[in-house]
Short mmCIF file of C-alpha atoms in Angstrom, two decimals:
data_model
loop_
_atom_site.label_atom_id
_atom_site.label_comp_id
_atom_site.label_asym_id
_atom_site.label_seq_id
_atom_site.Cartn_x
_atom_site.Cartn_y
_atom_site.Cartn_z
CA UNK A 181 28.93 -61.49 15.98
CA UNK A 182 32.46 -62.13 14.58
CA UNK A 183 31.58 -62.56 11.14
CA UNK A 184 30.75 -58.57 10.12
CA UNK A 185 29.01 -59.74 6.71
CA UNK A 186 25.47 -60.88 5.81
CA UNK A 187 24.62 -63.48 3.19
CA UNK A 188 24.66 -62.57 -0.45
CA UNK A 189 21.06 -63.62 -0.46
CA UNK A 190 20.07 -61.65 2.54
CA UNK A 191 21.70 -58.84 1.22
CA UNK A 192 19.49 -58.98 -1.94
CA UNK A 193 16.47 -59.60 -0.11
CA UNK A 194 17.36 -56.40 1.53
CA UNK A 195 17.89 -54.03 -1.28
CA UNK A 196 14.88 -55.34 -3.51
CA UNK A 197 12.96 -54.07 -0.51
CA UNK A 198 14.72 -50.62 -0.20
CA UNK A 199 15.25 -50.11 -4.06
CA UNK A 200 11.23 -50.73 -4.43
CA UNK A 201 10.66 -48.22 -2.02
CA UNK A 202 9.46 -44.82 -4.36
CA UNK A 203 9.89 -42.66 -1.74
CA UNK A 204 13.75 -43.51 -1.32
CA UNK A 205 13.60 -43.39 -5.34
CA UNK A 206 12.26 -40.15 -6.06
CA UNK A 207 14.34 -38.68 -3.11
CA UNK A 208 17.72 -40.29 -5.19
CA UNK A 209 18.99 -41.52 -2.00
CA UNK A 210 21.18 -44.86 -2.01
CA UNK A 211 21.38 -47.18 0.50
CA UNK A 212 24.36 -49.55 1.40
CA UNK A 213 24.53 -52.41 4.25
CA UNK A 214 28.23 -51.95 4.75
CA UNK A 215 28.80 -54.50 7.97
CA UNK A 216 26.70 -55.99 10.67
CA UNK A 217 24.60 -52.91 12.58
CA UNK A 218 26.09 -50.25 10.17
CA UNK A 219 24.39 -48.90 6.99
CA UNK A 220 24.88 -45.71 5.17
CA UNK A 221 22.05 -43.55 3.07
CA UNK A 222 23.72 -41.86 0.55
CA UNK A 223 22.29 -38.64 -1.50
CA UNK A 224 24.96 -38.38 -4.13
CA UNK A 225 23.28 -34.84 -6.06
CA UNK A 226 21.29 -32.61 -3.85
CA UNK A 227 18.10 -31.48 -6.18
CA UNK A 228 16.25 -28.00 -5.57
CA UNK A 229 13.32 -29.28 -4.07
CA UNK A 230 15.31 -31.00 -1.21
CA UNK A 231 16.98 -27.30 -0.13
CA UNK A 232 15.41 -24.60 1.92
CA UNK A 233 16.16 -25.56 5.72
CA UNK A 234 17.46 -22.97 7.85
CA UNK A 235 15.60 -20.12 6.20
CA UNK A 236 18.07 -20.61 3.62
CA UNK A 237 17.76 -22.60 0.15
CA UNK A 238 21.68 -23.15 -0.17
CA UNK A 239 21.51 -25.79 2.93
CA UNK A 240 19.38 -29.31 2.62
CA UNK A 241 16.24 -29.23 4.36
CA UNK A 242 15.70 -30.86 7.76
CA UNK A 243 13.05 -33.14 6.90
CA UNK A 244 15.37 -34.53 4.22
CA UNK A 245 17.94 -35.19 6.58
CA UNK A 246 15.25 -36.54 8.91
CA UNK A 247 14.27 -38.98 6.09
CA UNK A 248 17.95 -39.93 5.46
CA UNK A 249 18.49 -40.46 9.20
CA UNK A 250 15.66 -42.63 9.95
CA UNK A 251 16.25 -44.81 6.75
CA UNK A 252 20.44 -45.66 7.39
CA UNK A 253 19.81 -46.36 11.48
CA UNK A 254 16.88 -48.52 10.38
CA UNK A 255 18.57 -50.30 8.01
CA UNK A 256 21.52 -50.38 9.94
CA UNK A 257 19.02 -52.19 12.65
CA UNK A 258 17.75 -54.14 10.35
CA UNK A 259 20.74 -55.55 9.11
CA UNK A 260 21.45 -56.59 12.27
CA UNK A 261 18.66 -58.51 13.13
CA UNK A 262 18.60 -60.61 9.94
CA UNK A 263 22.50 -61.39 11.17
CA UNK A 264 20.79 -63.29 14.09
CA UNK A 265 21.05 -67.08 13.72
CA UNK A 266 17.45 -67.13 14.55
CA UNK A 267 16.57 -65.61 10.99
CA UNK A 268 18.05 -68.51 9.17
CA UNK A 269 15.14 -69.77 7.37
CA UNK A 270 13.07 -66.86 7.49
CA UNK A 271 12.47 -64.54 4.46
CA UNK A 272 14.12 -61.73 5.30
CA UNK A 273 11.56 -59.34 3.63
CA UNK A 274 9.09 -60.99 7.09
CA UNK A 275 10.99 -59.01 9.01
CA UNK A 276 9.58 -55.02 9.72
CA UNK A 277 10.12 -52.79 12.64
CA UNK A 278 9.27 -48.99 13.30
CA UNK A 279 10.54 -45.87 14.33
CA UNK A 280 9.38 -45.18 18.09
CA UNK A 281 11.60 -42.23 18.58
CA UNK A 282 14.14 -40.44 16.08
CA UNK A 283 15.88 -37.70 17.98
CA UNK A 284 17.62 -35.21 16.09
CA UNK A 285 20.80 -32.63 16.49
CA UNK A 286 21.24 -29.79 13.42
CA UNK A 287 25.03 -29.00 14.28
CA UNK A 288 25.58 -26.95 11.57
CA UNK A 289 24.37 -26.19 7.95
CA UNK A 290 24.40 -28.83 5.77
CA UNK A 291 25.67 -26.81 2.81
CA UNK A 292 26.94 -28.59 -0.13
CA UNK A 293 25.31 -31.02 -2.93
CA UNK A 294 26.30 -34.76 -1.64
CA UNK A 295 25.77 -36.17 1.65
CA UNK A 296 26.10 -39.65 3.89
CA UNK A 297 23.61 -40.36 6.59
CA UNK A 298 25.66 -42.96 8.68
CA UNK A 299 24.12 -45.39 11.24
CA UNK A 300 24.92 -48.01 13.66
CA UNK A 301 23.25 -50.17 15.97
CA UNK A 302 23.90 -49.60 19.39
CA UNK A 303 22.12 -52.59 20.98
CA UNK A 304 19.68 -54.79 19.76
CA UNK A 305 17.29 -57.20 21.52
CA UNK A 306 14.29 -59.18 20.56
CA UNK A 307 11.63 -56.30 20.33
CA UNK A 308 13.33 -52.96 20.65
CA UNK A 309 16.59 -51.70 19.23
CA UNK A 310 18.71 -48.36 19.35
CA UNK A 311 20.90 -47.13 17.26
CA UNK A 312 22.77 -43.78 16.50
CA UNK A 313 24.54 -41.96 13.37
CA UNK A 314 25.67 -39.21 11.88
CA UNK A 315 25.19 -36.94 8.50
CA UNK A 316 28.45 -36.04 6.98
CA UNK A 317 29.19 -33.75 3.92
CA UNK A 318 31.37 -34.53 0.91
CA UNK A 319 34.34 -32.77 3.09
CA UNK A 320 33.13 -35.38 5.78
CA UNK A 321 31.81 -32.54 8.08
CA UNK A 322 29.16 -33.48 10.55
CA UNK A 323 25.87 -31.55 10.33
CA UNK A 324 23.75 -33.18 12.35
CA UNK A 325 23.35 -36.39 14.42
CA UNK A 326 20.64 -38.62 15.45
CA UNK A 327 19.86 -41.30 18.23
CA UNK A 328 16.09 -43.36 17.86
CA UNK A 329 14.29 -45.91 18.96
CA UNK A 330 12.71 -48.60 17.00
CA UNK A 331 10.18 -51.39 17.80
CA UNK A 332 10.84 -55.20 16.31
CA UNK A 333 7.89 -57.26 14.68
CA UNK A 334 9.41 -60.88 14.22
CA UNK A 335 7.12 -63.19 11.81
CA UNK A 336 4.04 -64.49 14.38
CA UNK A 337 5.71 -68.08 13.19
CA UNK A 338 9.53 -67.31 13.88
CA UNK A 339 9.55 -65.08 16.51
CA UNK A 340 12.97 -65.77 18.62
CA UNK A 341 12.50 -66.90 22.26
CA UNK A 342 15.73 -65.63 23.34
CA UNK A 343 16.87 -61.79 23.18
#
């Protein structure tokens, strides 16, 4: 797609759903569409109860960075899919899809108290999408990466015929 930006009203759509979601809330992560396939989870203030990884409670723990992970490459997907011309009309909130695989590299210690889960869609079809990203620091170090998997559900009335 040549046009790297979704509708104002997509957009919204988008980020009532995220910003409803408590878990995301009580983690303080932030989540930002920033083009077509690419998203970014922000967690601007690490708090105590999201350290201890690595035997170690300076560094963030794993399944926060899991979490992180799995929310920018799905929004990241998602943003993709509600780019397709085949959404137009559909409420964008219709649209779900879930992680079949989320596969995980700890490079190094993610020391430090503000990080950026970055993801990007690496192909996207009618029913199953990829995607990859990275987890930087505030000194834009990468700590860890991640590839998944995830599984499309279009609306049973709007389902696309074509990939």
């Amino acid at each position: 797609m040549s046009d790297n930006h979704l509708p104002q009203h997509v957009l919204d759509a988008f980020w009532q759903r995220w910003g409803n979601n408590l878990f995301m809330r009580a983690q303080g992560l932030e989540v930002e569409i920033v083009g077509v396939g690419e998203a970014v989870v922000r967690l601007p203030q690490v708090m105590a109860t999201q350290r201890g990884g690595g035997g170690s409670d300076a560094v963030l723990n794993g399944g926060v960075i899991a979490y992180m992970f799995d929310g920018a490459l799905g929004c990241a997907i998602a943003s993709s899919l509600l780019a397709r011309p085949e959404m137009r009309g559909i409420d964008p909130q219709r649209l779900r899809q879930s992680t079949i695989n989320l596969d995980i590299s700890y490079i190094d210690a993610a020391s430090g108290d503000h990080f950026e889960a970055h993801g990007k869609v690496v192909r996207a079809s009618r029913n199953i999408a990829f995607a990859e990203g990275e987890l930087l620091d505030a000194q834009g170090r990468t700590c860890a990466t991640a590839k998944g998997i995830w599984r499309v559900f279009w609306p049973r009335d709007a389902a696309p015929d074509q990939p």
